[in-house]
XYZ file of C-alpha atoms in Angstrom:
785
model
C -90.706 42.811 11.142
C -93.299 42.745 8.314
C -96.907 43.525 8.882
C -99.072 40.879 10.576
C -101.028 40.195 7.395
C -97.707 39.169 5.609
C -97.193 36.551 8.033
C -100.379 34.740 7.656
C -101.275 31.932 8.140
C -99.423 32.508 11.523
C -101.769 34.250 14.093
C -100.608 37.520 15.556
C -100.232 35.769 18.852
C -98.007 33.212 17.501
C -95.828 35.796 15.932
C -95.603 37.760 19.116
C -94.825 34.630 21.210
C -92.072 33.505 18.728
C -90.327 37.043 19.189
C -90.449 36.859 22.947
C -87.413 36.692 25.003
C -88.782 33.824 27.166
C -88.279 30.271 26.013
C -91.783 29.195 27.522
C -93.608 31.539 25.322
C -91.752 30.545 22.138
C -92.463 26.951 23.272
C -96.194 27.636 23.367
C -95.977 29.405 19.917
C -94.141 26.201 18.592
C -97.079 23.900 19.637
C -99.462 26.327 17.889
C -97.371 25.988 14.634
C -97.225 22.165 15.043
C -101.016 22.179 15.472
C -101.556 24.281 12.268
C -99.112 22.304 10.054
C -100.899 19.091 11.111
C -104.105 20.720 9.718
C -102.344 21.476 6.506
C -100.856 18.047 6.292
C -104.409 16.566 6.713
C -105.700 18.800 3.922
C -102.715 18.096 1.802
C -102.161 21.760 1.489
C -98.536 21.774 0.432
C -98.344 25.313 -0.620
C -99.432 26.556 2.914
C -96.823 24.236 4.557
C -94.013 25.605 2.370
C -95.370 29.078 3.139
C -95.092 28.580 6.891
C -91.695 27.046 6.655
C -90.595 30.071 4.469
C -91.978 32.558 6.971
C -90.022 30.726 9.860
C -87.001 30.728 7.836
C -86.932 34.132 6.256
C -88.636 36.217 8.885
C -87.405 34.453 11.996
C -84.508 31.949 11.802
C -82.623 34.354 9.579
C -83.669 37.616 11.357
C -81.259 40.138 12.690
C -83.112 39.976 16.183
C -81.730 37.041 18.308
C -84.994 36.205 20.087
C -86.722 36.010 16.615
C -83.941 33.593 15.476
C -84.499 31.496 18.471
C -88.372 31.521 17.751
C -87.682 30.554 14.049
C -85.552 27.620 15.248
C -88.046 26.022 17.460
C -90.859 26.757 14.981
C -88.908 24.892 12.095
C -88.565 21.875 14.543
C -92.300 22.030 15.381
C -92.923 21.982 11.569
C -90.793 18.953 11.171
C -92.595 17.105 14.033
C -96.038 17.957 12.611
C -94.995 16.624 9.132
C -93.647 13.321 10.400
C -92.778 10.937 7.512
C -93.568 13.723 5.100
C -90.855 15.858 6.403
C -88.448 14.360 3.890
C -90.328 16.461 1.175
C -89.224 19.753 2.844
C -85.875 18.834 4.338
C -83.903 21.352 2.249
C -86.072 24.145 3.456
C -85.951 22.947 6.974
C -82.257 22.201 7.382
C -80.560 25.245 5.703
C -81.738 27.840 8.024
C -80.748 25.907 11.052
C -77.326 25.106 9.513
C -76.964 28.909 9.092
C -77.503 29.557 12.821
C -74.550 27.050 13.530
C -72.375 29.961 12.822
C -74.132 32.312 14.970
C -71.996 34.339 17.506
C -74.305 33.664 20.349
C -73.573 30.248 21.892
C -77.116 29.644 23.023
C -78.429 30.218 19.660
C -75.904 27.717 18.532
C -77.220 25.452 21.089
C -80.924 25.960 20.021
C -79.793 25.342 16.440
C -78.412 21.997 17.366
C -81.697 21.070 19.368
C -83.880 22.131 16.392
C -81.743 20.145 13.983
C -81.829 16.984 16.265
C -85.672 16.986 16.141
C -85.784 17.475 12.411
C -83.266 14.651 11.700
C -84.987 12.454 14.505
C -88.360 12.672 12.595
C -86.843 12.364 8.992
C -84.290 9.450 9.823
C -83.143 7.975 6.614
C -84.631 10.852 4.393
C -81.845 13.017 5.741
C -79.057 10.995 4.011
C -79.218 13.060 0.633
C -78.466 15.997 2.807
C -75.693 14.225 4.763
C -72.699 16.207 3.507
C -74.003 19.605 4.527
C -75.135 17.998 8.055
C -71.649 16.475 8.322
C -70.035 19.843 7.526
C -72.039 21.734 10.102
C -71.376 19.117 12.722
C -67.525 18.937 12.110
C -67.652 22.769 12.862
C -69.696 22.509 16.132
C -67.415 19.399 17.237
C -64.750 22.081 17.760
C -67.101 24.547 19.466
C -65.680 26.270 22.664
C -69.014 26.180 24.473
C -69.555 22.929 26.380
C -73.330 23.089 26.071
C -73.107 23.301 22.184
C -70.524 20.616 22.001
C -72.792 18.302 24.177
C -75.871 19.148 21.807
C -73.668 18.401 18.814
C -72.564 15.106 20.140
C -76.300 13.989 20.646
C -76.982 15.016 17.051
C -73.817 13.342 15.920
C -74.868 10.041 17.723
C -78.331 10.274 16.107
C -76.792 10.728 12.733
C -74.454 7.845 13.104
C -77.250 5.530 14.076
C -79.222 6.541 10.767
C -76.057 5.859 8.628
C -75.525 2.556 10.305
C -78.962 1.099 9.786
C -79.391 2.420 6.170
C -77.951 0.878 3.088
C -78.186 4.133 0.920
C -75.324 6.102 2.196
C -73.582 7.851 -0.638
C -69.948 7.177 0.112
C -68.561 8.408 -3.351
C -70.103 11.911 -2.560
C -68.919 11.999 1.060
C -65.277 11.094 0.386
C -64.136 14.533 -0.979
C -65.639 16.211 2.158
C -63.890 13.684 4.423
C -60.575 14.094 2.527
C -60.866 17.977 3.115
C -61.961 17.933 6.783
C -59.375 15.278 7.720
C -56.558 17.729 7.574
C -58.171 19.856 10.472
C -55.732 20.641 13.204
C -58.350 21.064 15.849
C -58.310 17.959 18.130
C -61.974 17.965 18.645
C -62.596 18.097 14.911
C -59.931 15.260 14.398
C -61.863 13.159 17.125
C -65.058 13.842 15.347
C -63.403 12.627 11.939
C -61.886 9.553 13.448
C -65.148 8.645 15.178
C -66.989 8.753 11.763
C -64.273 6.710 10.014
C -64.577 4.046 12.749
C -68.305 3.924 12.232
C -68.265 3.772 8.513
C -65.485 1.051 8.463
C -67.928 -0.998 10.854
C -70.825 -0.908 8.381
C -70.697 -4.051 6.334
C -72.357 -2.490 3.304
C -69.808 0.396 3.185
C -66.404 -0.500 1.604
C -64.264 2.318 2.878
C -61.018 0.398 1.728
C -61.514 1.501 -1.801
C -61.138 5.155 -0.796
C -58.288 4.505 1.672
C -55.572 6.190 -0.417
C -57.650 9.347 -0.364
C -57.613 9.561 3.542
C -54.672 7.590 4.440
C -52.215 10.522 4.485
C -54.662 12.588 6.772
C -54.903 9.571 9.250
C -51.291 9.469 9.785
C -51.371 13.129 10.370
C -53.977 12.749 13.028
C -51.849 9.890 14.594
C -49.406 12.588 15.519
C -51.943 14.538 17.612
C -51.021 15.668 21.139
C -53.958 14.014 22.692
C -53.431 10.409 23.732
C -57.110 9.582 23.344
C -57.087 10.794 19.637
C -53.790 8.973 18.953
C -55.384 5.865 20.228
C -58.564 6.132 18.247
C -56.651 6.713 15.111
C -54.236 3.774 15.925
C -57.529 1.673 16.119
C -58.941 2.997 13.002
C -55.578 2.241 11.052
C -55.438 -1.165 12.727
C -58.879 -1.981 11.439
C -57.912 -0.814 7.888
C -54.756 -3.018 7.988
C -56.920 -6.062 9.106
C -59.069 -5.549 5.968
C -56.174 -5.153 3.764
C -54.757 -8.534 4.984
C -58.262 -10.164 4.358
C -58.743 -8.708 0.933
C -55.424 -7.904 -0.689
C -56.893 -8.368 -4.164
C -58.925 -5.177 -3.832
C -56.337 -2.952 -2.291
C -54.699 -0.161 -4.249
C -51.173 -0.791 -2.846
C -49.311 1.388 -5.468
C -51.491 4.397 -4.860
C -50.549 4.213 -1.016
C -46.862 3.445 -1.410
C -45.590 6.940 -1.546
C -47.787 8.028 1.499
C -46.122 5.301 3.564
C -42.781 6.357 2.284
C -43.327 10.007 3.604
C -44.518 8.857 6.898
C -41.778 6.084 7.389
C -39.517 9.152 7.665
C -41.616 10.957 10.315
C -40.005 12.200 13.457
C -42.949 11.017 15.527
C -41.989 7.456 16.777
C -45.676 6.244 16.559
C -46.298 7.438 13.119
C -42.808 6.130 11.962
C -43.544 2.625 13.549
C -47.031 2.360 12.313
C -46.095 3.392 8.761
C -43.244 1.003 8.873
C -45.601 -1.789 9.778
C -47.826 -1.094 6.892
C -44.855 -0.906 4.537
C -43.896 -4.349 5.854
C -47.419 -5.742 5.021
C -47.543 -4.023 1.698
C -44.321 -5.584 0.533
C -45.220 -9.003 1.747
C -48.766 -8.823 0.419
C -48.183 -6.840 -2.878
C -44.732 -8.396 -3.735
C -43.240 -7.111 -6.963
C -46.022 -4.456 -7.302
C -43.868 -2.568 -4.849
C -40.683 -2.684 -6.891
C -41.199 0.547 -8.745
C -41.082 2.186 -5.519
C -37.998 0.615 -4.263
C -35.797 3.640 -4.224
C -38.365 5.520 -2.050
C -38.768 2.614 0.178
C -35.073 2.289 0.842
C -34.723 5.988 1.319
C -37.161 5.492 4.285
C -35.998 2.223 5.600
C -32.239 2.387 5.434
C -31.585 5.002 8.123
C -33.796 3.046 10.649
C -31.478 0.109 10.507
C -29.071 2.001 12.566
C -31.406 3.028 15.363
C -30.520 2.286 18.922
C -32.435 0.167 21.631
C -34.633 3.296 22.167
C -36.267 2.596 18.719
C -35.728 -1.119 18.698
C -39.360 -1.906 17.365
C -38.925 0.527 14.379
C -35.444 -1.033 13.580
C -36.783 -4.554 13.592
C -39.689 -3.742 11.433
C -37.464 -1.854 8.901
C -35.055 -4.755 8.866
C -37.942 -6.998 7.812
C -39.051 -4.634 5.099
C -35.454 -4.414 3.817
C -35.013 -8.104 3.697
C -38.413 -8.725 2.005
C -37.755 -6.023 -0.717
C -34.382 -7.440 -1.384
C -35.996 -10.868 -2.092
C -38.222 -9.373 -4.850
C -35.229 -8.677 -7.041
C -34.614 -11.724 -9.225
C -32.070 -12.756 -11.990
C -34.816 -12.423 -14.586
C -34.825 -8.715 -13.841
C -31.302 -8.640 -15.773
C -32.689 -10.513 -18.745
C -34.645 -8.000 -20.802
C -33.966 -4.543 -22.364
C -35.544 -2.131 -20.010
C -36.371 0.370 -22.700
C -38.315 -2.196 -24.959
C -39.860 -5.068 -23.087
C -41.912 -5.580 -19.944
C -42.713 -8.642 -17.923
C -45.970 -10.210 -16.934
C -46.245 -11.988 -13.675
C -48.983 -14.118 -11.912
C -50.106 -12.287 -8.848
C -48.776 -14.531 -6.209
C -46.404 -12.400 -4.351
C -46.699 -13.787 -0.846
C -45.530 -17.309 -1.668
C -41.804 -18.188 -1.785
C -42.415 -20.069 -4.982
C -43.579 -16.782 -6.758
C -40.165 -15.221 -5.824
C -38.340 -17.923 -7.509
C -40.460 -18.212 -10.674
C -38.990 -16.683 -13.928
C -39.943 -12.961 -13.977
C -38.627 -10.158 -16.080
C -38.627 -6.416 -15.546
C -40.187 -3.692 -17.787
C -39.075 -0.380 -18.826
C -39.713 2.786 -16.834
C -38.213 4.310 -13.598
C -39.571 5.641 -10.499
C -38.205 9.014 -10.105
C -37.906 9.178 -6.349
C -34.371 10.055 -5.467
C -32.556 10.030 -2.247
C -33.024 13.318 -0.303
C -29.272 14.116 0.269
C -28.927 14.387 -3.551
C -32.306 15.813 -4.785
C -35.581 16.997 -3.340
C -37.941 14.233 -2.775
C -40.571 14.016 -5.559
C -43.270 12.028 -4.105
C -46.099 12.864 -6.303
C -44.181 11.872 -9.372
C -44.168 8.261 -7.992
C -47.855 7.717 -8.049
C -47.850 5.131 -10.801
C -51.355 3.749 -11.634
C -50.554 0.340 -10.421
C -52.904 -1.917 -8.555
C -52.862 -5.224 -6.830
C -54.338 -7.639 -9.380
C -56.800 -10.415 -8.941
C -55.367 -13.840 -9.546
C -56.718 -13.948 -13.051
C -55.019 -10.567 -13.941
C -51.366 -9.859 -15.154
C -49.277 -6.958 -14.010
C -46.416 -5.069 -15.524
C -43.565 -4.593 -12.916
C -40.554 -2.382 -13.288
C -37.297 -2.674 -11.451
C -36.187 0.865 -11.010
C -32.339 0.051 -10.761
C -31.225 3.466 -11.598
C -33.182 4.915 -8.501
C -32.087 2.144 -6.304
C -28.472 2.673 -7.060
C -28.681 6.595 -6.634
C -30.252 6.021 -3.193
C -27.521 3.469 -2.180
C -24.886 5.765 -3.421
C -26.085 8.741 -1.585
C -26.261 6.750 1.569
C -22.609 5.535 1.170
C -21.568 9.204 0.609
C -23.255 10.256 3.880
C -20.760 9.972 6.452
C -23.346 10.545 9.331
C -25.164 7.268 8.808
C -24.805 4.405 11.145
C -22.708 1.314 10.667
C -25.847 -1.101 10.285
C -27.146 1.273 7.405
C -23.748 1.154 5.635
C -23.709 -2.642 5.895
C -27.278 -2.855 4.543
C -26.269 -0.638 1.612
C -23.410 -2.833 0.681
C -25.581 -5.907 1.040
C -27.895 -4.335 -1.379
C -25.154 -3.706 -3.947
C -23.713 -7.123 -3.519
C -27.328 -8.613 -4.097
C -27.900 -6.403 -7.108
C -24.528 -7.495 -8.700
C -25.405 -11.039 -8.116
C -29.067 -10.890 -9.414
C -28.705 -8.108 -12.130
C -24.994 -8.039 -13.030
C -25.344 -6.858 -16.518
C -27.405 -3.758 -15.528
C -25.359 -3.109 -12.455
C -22.031 -2.848 -14.425
C -23.532 0.329 -16.063
C -23.177 1.965 -12.663
C -19.858 0.507 -11.636
C -17.719 3.456 -12.815
C -19.736 5.783 -10.724
C -19.758 3.440 -7.611
C -16.188 2.461 -7.798
C -14.681 5.537 -6.054
C -17.017 5.370 -3.096
C -16.678 1.713 -2.617
C -12.800 2.432 -2.498
C -13.121 5.148 -0.083
C -15.384 2.822 2.170
C -12.359 0.723 2.718
C -11.317 3.527 5.212
C -14.427 2.763 7.281
C -13.948 2.362 11.056
C -15.891 -0.910 11.173
C -14.276 -4.153 10.127
C -17.721 -5.570 9.213
C -18.301 -2.688 6.754
C -15.032 -3.247 5.241
C -15.715 -6.929 4.823
C -18.971 -6.312 3.059
C -17.307 -3.602 0.922
C -14.486 -6.127 -0.168
C -17.382 -8.639 -0.995
C -18.871 -5.981 -3.403
C -15.501 -5.086 -4.888
C -14.488 -8.685 -5.237
C -17.857 -9.457 -7.076
C -17.199 -6.541 -9.353
C -13.606 -7.809 -10.122
C -14.539 -11.326 -10.794
C -18.142 -11.341 -12.323
C -18.076 -12.422 -15.833
C -20.625 -9.551 -16.589
C -17.713 -7.291 -16.283
C -15.891 -8.497 -19.363
C -18.834 -7.190 -21.505
C -17.649 -4.878 -24.129
C -18.090 -1.333 -22.934
C -17.887 -2.040 -19.379
C -14.080 -1.798 -18.912
C -12.252 0.872 -16.942
C -13.013 4.299 -18.129
C -10.168 6.101 -16.457
C -7.216 5.945 -18.970
C -4.618 6.491 -16.484
C -5.633 3.198 -14.921
C -5.283 1.104 -17.744
C -2.422 -1.247 -17.252
C 0.762 -0.136 -19.006
C 1.933 -3.606 -19.889
C 0.859 -7.248 -20.034
C 0.771 -9.372 -16.980
C -0.091 -13.049 -16.958
C -2.986 -13.649 -14.729
C -3.168 -17.504 -14.087
C -6.715 -18.700 -13.656
C -6.702 -22.248 -12.107
C -8.795 -24.593 -14.275
C -12.100 -25.567 -12.563
C -14.676 -27.931 -13.639
C -17.745 -26.289 -14.697
C -16.353 -22.805 -14.375
C -18.296 -20.134 -16.259
C -16.508 -18.466 -19.122
C -16.616 -14.656 -19.411
C -18.969 -14.943 -22.410
C -21.695 -16.991 -20.347
C -24.224 -15.507 -18.230
C -22.561 -15.488 -14.711
C -25.704 -14.879 -12.637
C -24.698 -17.318 -9.950
C -20.845 -16.467 -9.987
C -19.593 -16.014 -6.515
C -16.763 -13.725 -5.456
C -14.572 -16.796 -4.739
C -14.807 -17.895 -8.428
C -11.286 -16.995 -9.773
C -12.542 -15.568 -13.020
C -10.985 -12.095 -13.510
C -12.466 -9.258 -15.728
C -11.396 -5.922 -16.865
C -12.174 -4.204 -13.479
C -9.905 -6.679 -11.564
C -6.648 -4.950 -12.620
C -8.297 -1.398 -12.277
C -9.377 -2.455 -8.644
C -5.753 -3.552 -7.812
C -4.382 -0.216 -9.234
C -6.828 1.920 -7.220
C -6.393 -0.152 -4.131
C -2.681 0.485 -4.180
C -3.314 4.264 -4.855
C -5.458 4.231 -1.830
C -2.724 2.700 0.261
C -0.267 5.242 -1.039
C -2.381 8.268 -0.333
C -3.652 6.903 3.015
C -0.543 5.350 4.775
C -2.557 5.002 8.036
C -5.033 2.701 6.187
C -2.030 0.554 5.048
C -0.581 0.458 8.509
C -3.954 -0.365 10.314
C -5.978 -2.260 7.669
C -3.730 -3.189 4.920
C -3.039 -6.752 5.894
C -6.633 -7.282 6.912
C -7.917 -5.935 3.398
C -5.412 -8.060 1.329
C -5.987 -11.251 3.416
C -9.760 -10.993 2.941
C -9.395 -10.351 -0.863
C -7.256 -13.556 -0.923
C -10.348 -15.362 0.408
C -12.663 -13.741 -1.821
C -10.627 -13.815 -4.978
C -7.625 -15.844 -6.261
C -4.572 -15.088 -4.170
C -2.068 -15.785 -6.913
C -3.875 -13.224 -9.065
C -3.838 -10.561 -6.302
C -0.010 -11.008 -5.693
C 0.876 -11.255 -9.317
C -1.051 -8.093 -10.301
C 0.201 -6.128 -7.212
C 3.757 -7.113 -8.033
C 3.344 -6.078 -11.505
C 1.871 -2.707 -10.642
C 4.555 -2.113 -7.818
C 7.302 -2.650 -10.466
C 6.213 0.444 -12.021
C 5.619 2.566 -8.875
C 7.355 5.787 -8.797
C 7.158 6.415 -5.115
C 9.943 4.035 -4.131
C 9.450 4.374 -0.396
C 5.890 3.352 -0.696
C 6.861 0.415 -3.043
C 9.355 -0.739 -0.412
C 6.612 -0.451 2.391
C 4.020 -2.206 0.353
C 6.412 -4.934 -0.598
C 7.202 -5.433 2.986
C 3.428 -5.776 3.841
C 2.816 -8.105 1.009
C 5.790 -10.274 2.010
C 4.608 -10.365 5.549
C 1.166 -11.465 4.680
C 2.645 -14.085 2.224
C 4.752 -15.492 4.999
C 2.444 -15.495 7.975
C -1.199 -15.658 6.823
C -3.168 -18.936 6.982
C -5.211 -17.672 3.892
C -1.989 -17.844 1.794
C -1.025 -21.591 2.785
C -1.715 -22.887 -0.750
C 0.159 -20.016 -2.488
C 3.271 -20.576 -0.269
C 3.193 -24.226 -1.090
C 3.148 -23.439 -4.742
C 6.112 -21.115 -4.334
C 7.985 -23.524 -2.102
C 8.209 -26.042 -4.752
C 8.422 -24.079 -8.024
C 7.363 -27.254 -9.877
C 5.220 -25.612 -12.523
C 5.929 -22.925 -15.136
C 3.226 -20.915 -13.578
C 4.801 -20.911 -10.040
C 8.095 -19.986 -11.540
C 6.611 -17.124 -13.578
C 4.879 -15.988 -10.434
C 8.197 -16.179 -8.540
C 10.120 -14.069 -11.094
C 7.128 -11.528 -11.069
C 7.268 -11.277 -7.166
C 11.014 -11.217 -7.198
C 11.288 -8.064 -9.508
C 9.033 -6.168 -7.201
C 10.416 -7.589 -4.004
C 13.684 -5.995 -5.002
C 12.335 -2.661 -3.583
C 13.151 -4.306 -0.285
C 16.378 -6.166 0.123
C 15.410 -8.182 3.241
C 12.057 -9.283 1.724
C 13.875 -10.353 -1.318
C 16.100 -12.688 0.695
C 13.060 -13.872 2.510
C 11.307 -14.798 -0.738
C 14.386 -16.821 -1.863
C 14.275 -18.610 1.480
C 10.545 -19.410 0.969
C 11.323 -20.649 -2.574
C 14.305 -22.593 -1.550
C 16.840 -20.484 -3.708
C 19.450 -20.449 -1.159
C 22.378 -19.792 -3.293
C 20.687 -16.863 -4.880
C 19.860 -15.797 -1.133
C 23.557 -15.937 -0.363
C 24.458 -13.944 -3.549
C 22.017 -11.227 -2.457
C 23.384 -11.010 0.980
C 26.967 -10.603 -0.369
C 25.570 -7.589 -2.188
C 24.150 -6.158 1.061
C 27.721 -4.936 1.800
C 27.369 -2.398 -0.980
C 23.875 -1.038 0.431
C 23.286 1.665 3.067
C 22.753 -0.209 6.252
C 20.210 1.781 8.342
C 18.361 1.175 11.608
C 15.171 0.313 9.529
C 17.243 -2.235 7.437
C 18.704 -3.883 10.468
C 15.198 -4.051 11.953
C 13.922 -5.919 9.055
C 16.888 -8.264 9.325
C 15.892 -8.863 12.869
C 12.239 -9.595 11.904
C 13.396 -12.045 9.284
C 15.369 -14.016 11.841
C 12.325 -14.173 14.073
C 10.299 -15.476 11.107
C 13.002 -18.348 10.347
C 12.122 -19.468 13.800
C 8.379 -19.690 13.004
C 6.516 -22.910 11.866
C 6.498 -21.522 8.235
C 10.142 -22.107 7.979
C 10.217 -25.601 9.608
C 11.394 -27.256 6.365
C 14.204 -24.722 6.168
C 15.510 -25.541 9.606
C 15.169 -29.262 8.943
C 17.322 -28.806 5.672
C 20.296 -27.607 7.937
C 20.596 -31.276 8.797
C 21.680 -31.881 5.256
C 24.801 -29.855 5.451
C 26.466 -31.237 2.314
C 23.551 -30.336 -0.065
C 22.496 -27.103 1.490
C 25.785 -25.132 1.917
C 24.456 -22.024 0.571
C 21.569 -22.092 3.067
C 24.108 -22.173 5.878
C 26.342 -19.481 4.263
C 23.176 -17.253 3.843
C 22.272 -17.488 7.430
C 25.770 -16.866 8.550
C 25.693 -13.816 6.249
C 22.667 -12.591 7.968
C 24.391 -13.244 11.305
C 27.336 -11.042 10.395
C 25.070 -8.391 9.290
C 23.229 -8.180 12.789
C 24.732 -6.308 15.566
C 25.142 -8.471 18.866
C 21.341 -8.228 19.743
C 18.777 -10.711 20.795
C 18.197 -11.645 17.186
C 21.936 -12.126 16.835
C 21.991 -14.547 19.765
C 18.897 -16.442 18.382
C 20.352 -17.143 15.043
C 23.772 -17.875 16.470
C 22.205 -20.461 18.762
C 20.539 -22.052 15.811
C 23.675 -22.288 13.669
C 25.543 -23.790 16.613
C 23.142 -26.686 16.179
C 24.136 -27.348 12.593
C 25.793 -30.878 12.774
C 29.150 -31.670 11.551
C 28.907 -32.937 7.888
C 31.276 -35.874 8.508
C 28.995 -37.231 11.256
C 25.939 -36.868 9.053
C 27.385 -38.900 6.155
C 25.515 -41.998 5.078
C 25.702 -44.486 2.313
C 23.671 -42.390 -0.029
C 25.006 -39.040 0.867
C 26.990 -38.726 -2.435
C 23.705 -38.663 -4.277
C 22.210 -35.283 -5.099
C 19.329 -34.160 -3.043
C 15.836 -33.623 -4.453
C 16.082 -29.928 -3.373
C 19.195 -29.801 -5.615
C 17.560 -31.242 -8.500
C 14.701 -29.003 -8.180
C 16.942 -25.857 -8.177
C 19.060 -26.887 -10.948
C 15.930 -27.640 -13.213
C 14.164 -24.494 -12.591
C 15.636 -22.829 -15.569
C 15.399 -19.323 -13.859
C 18.028 -16.756 -14.953
C 19.571 -15.792 -11.526
C 22.139 -13.714 -13.002
C 19.473 -11.439 -14.574
C 17.539 -11.324 -11.483
C 20.636 -10.375 -9.388
C 21.389 -7.526 -11.902
C 17.675 -6.342 -11.690
C 18.146 -6.246 -7.829
C 21.316 -4.149 -8.155
C 19.486 -1.855 -10.505
C 16.413 -1.433 -8.151
C 18.754 -0.838 -5.107
C 20.798 1.849 -6.832
C 17.397 3.725 -7.601
C 16.479 3.602 -4.069
C 19.981 4.864 -3.054
C 19.558 7.808 -5.438
C 16.107 8.490 -4.093
C 17.221 8.501 -0.450
C 19.944 10.908 -1.295
C 17.578 13.273 -3.130
C 15.268 13.141 -0.021
C 18.237 13.878 2.213
C 19.250 16.709 -0.019
C 15.769 18.268 -0.034
C 15.603 17.892 3.801
C 19.108 19.610 4.152
C 17.913 22.597 1.873
C 14.757 22.760 3.991
C 16.822 22.901 7.188
C 19.014 25.728 5.698
C 15.936 27.866 4.766
C 14.549 27.499 8.398
C 17.836 28.515 9.829
C 18.042 31.638 7.444
């Protein structure tokens, strides 16, 4: 302690009392100091006032002795009371030593520091605002103080400071935000509570626009939302709710783009409350900001798509995620496909919430959002922070559709076998939507998407397969697929020879050279991917026989609905004609034949083949016949369908030279069953015209002779017993040739050549069976040895 003369103008008795361990004596000394300072104020003696404050600060408040520090604190408070409204002139000197004591190890001293600062602030009121940051910093530390008395004292001071900020219009928000941004990441629950309480206060002040600085604190708010304390979570939820209300009221001043990545991160949070809240914000952002959110589509989809497969435990999150997904999908429009991404950008009026704005012509600009799907690459959130903002109604914005990023995310999700069914369906809906709205740009990605789309046909869910077929059908039929450079890239898949694909004439049908933005999968326009699709589909069936057995008919029937059935059968028959795996070719032909004869989707094609009136139908019959030869029984059934009864009889005559196996007889059995079905009603009725259909009866008797005396034998035998006596059926015009006879004779089909082709194919099958039997015998010998 310095000599008493150095502490003047403080009297020696005052100095002794300030150093005393008893509070009452220090209080008496404080009253003396207050009286002394009042005199200096009356004399306007600022130098002495500063000297007194300096002594109390340096010699007492910052002393090494605890009692001296306590005396200095009460003395500084007394100075502030004496100064009154003039205390604002000395606030820096008054506040700094008190704040230093906030860090004291003695809890009682920290409490006295709170008390002293409370008195100083209470007197100065609005004058303390220039020092708000240091006061806030000190209070934020005391908010987490372990001593309840200190915490209680800090709460009193905190309420006083909030009252001052609320009633003042001079609060420096710009200077405060960096400190708030730093403190908001505290992990202490009391500090978090303190931060949230201040955010709520500032948000409630009309003159303070905290919304402008929301991007800087939003991430911290979501961090606090995950606190273990229910009270803090509730406070944070209220704060976020208030901000969202403000956003809805004033969307034109919201920096949507700067907060998009923050929401993307928290939409993937493990905490349900954080995820649901972030997803609700994302829903509002997409609906309010509209196409401003398009550059962040890949990140949004990364966050939203997995949520679509949540179960009922997370039903709320799933529902909000579904709205986000649907709203985002609506933002993609045909005009996004119009302009060169690398050179041009589009301008749009800022009316994203109206349905009209989504239908108005808009075009996309260049640029990409580098966010990628986490399974493929590490998520780069910061790179997405594009300086885009929601414009006022008079402004124009540049919007980019990051198609490459979107496709990458969708591709990653399709490759991820762990994702749920609803997510896979949503991914396929997105791909279909993009092929409809932006076909030209999407076809740049078709070669990379094609393999995974084919693999998805093996999915366990019928609904997933249906959506997958819709995408594949759109790829195969879109006029955009005919664009030069978008053809099949795999040389092995290029068709080895010509095949005539008949496209029925349709009024107003789009040609391949026109923009087919509204082309639906049912449009029978075939492009360069159609044949590639058929080749790869058959390869898929060949490598996955279980897929063919369980889903083959389902897939082909759906394709006949989505595409042109004639083209599908024509192309598959052409491909199977060159199939080296003869056993697969036989199985596939049997499958196609069953579909052709039994499926309601093929009604029109059956009628076309039944009559063979047009060159196209006869060309189709010949094409099918050549491939159907891989399976003798299906070849006969095709002849029955097309009313080529003589040729059917000729074929059955050749069956005597074939190797009759159990499988062969089983197929004959199934054919007999089919003859009894409604599809062959016309054939059964033609049995009445015995004179003009002799080869039909001979063919049926041929089948009867092939069968062992089984149930099928009895069925066909009973049918043939019903054939009437031709003499009893004669009528006056019975000598005239029938219409069916005329049709057959006028078909101009070389049946001799077809019969030779049948024999050639059957010889190949016989050789292949002998080779397989020989290999099996050699294998058995090796096993024995």
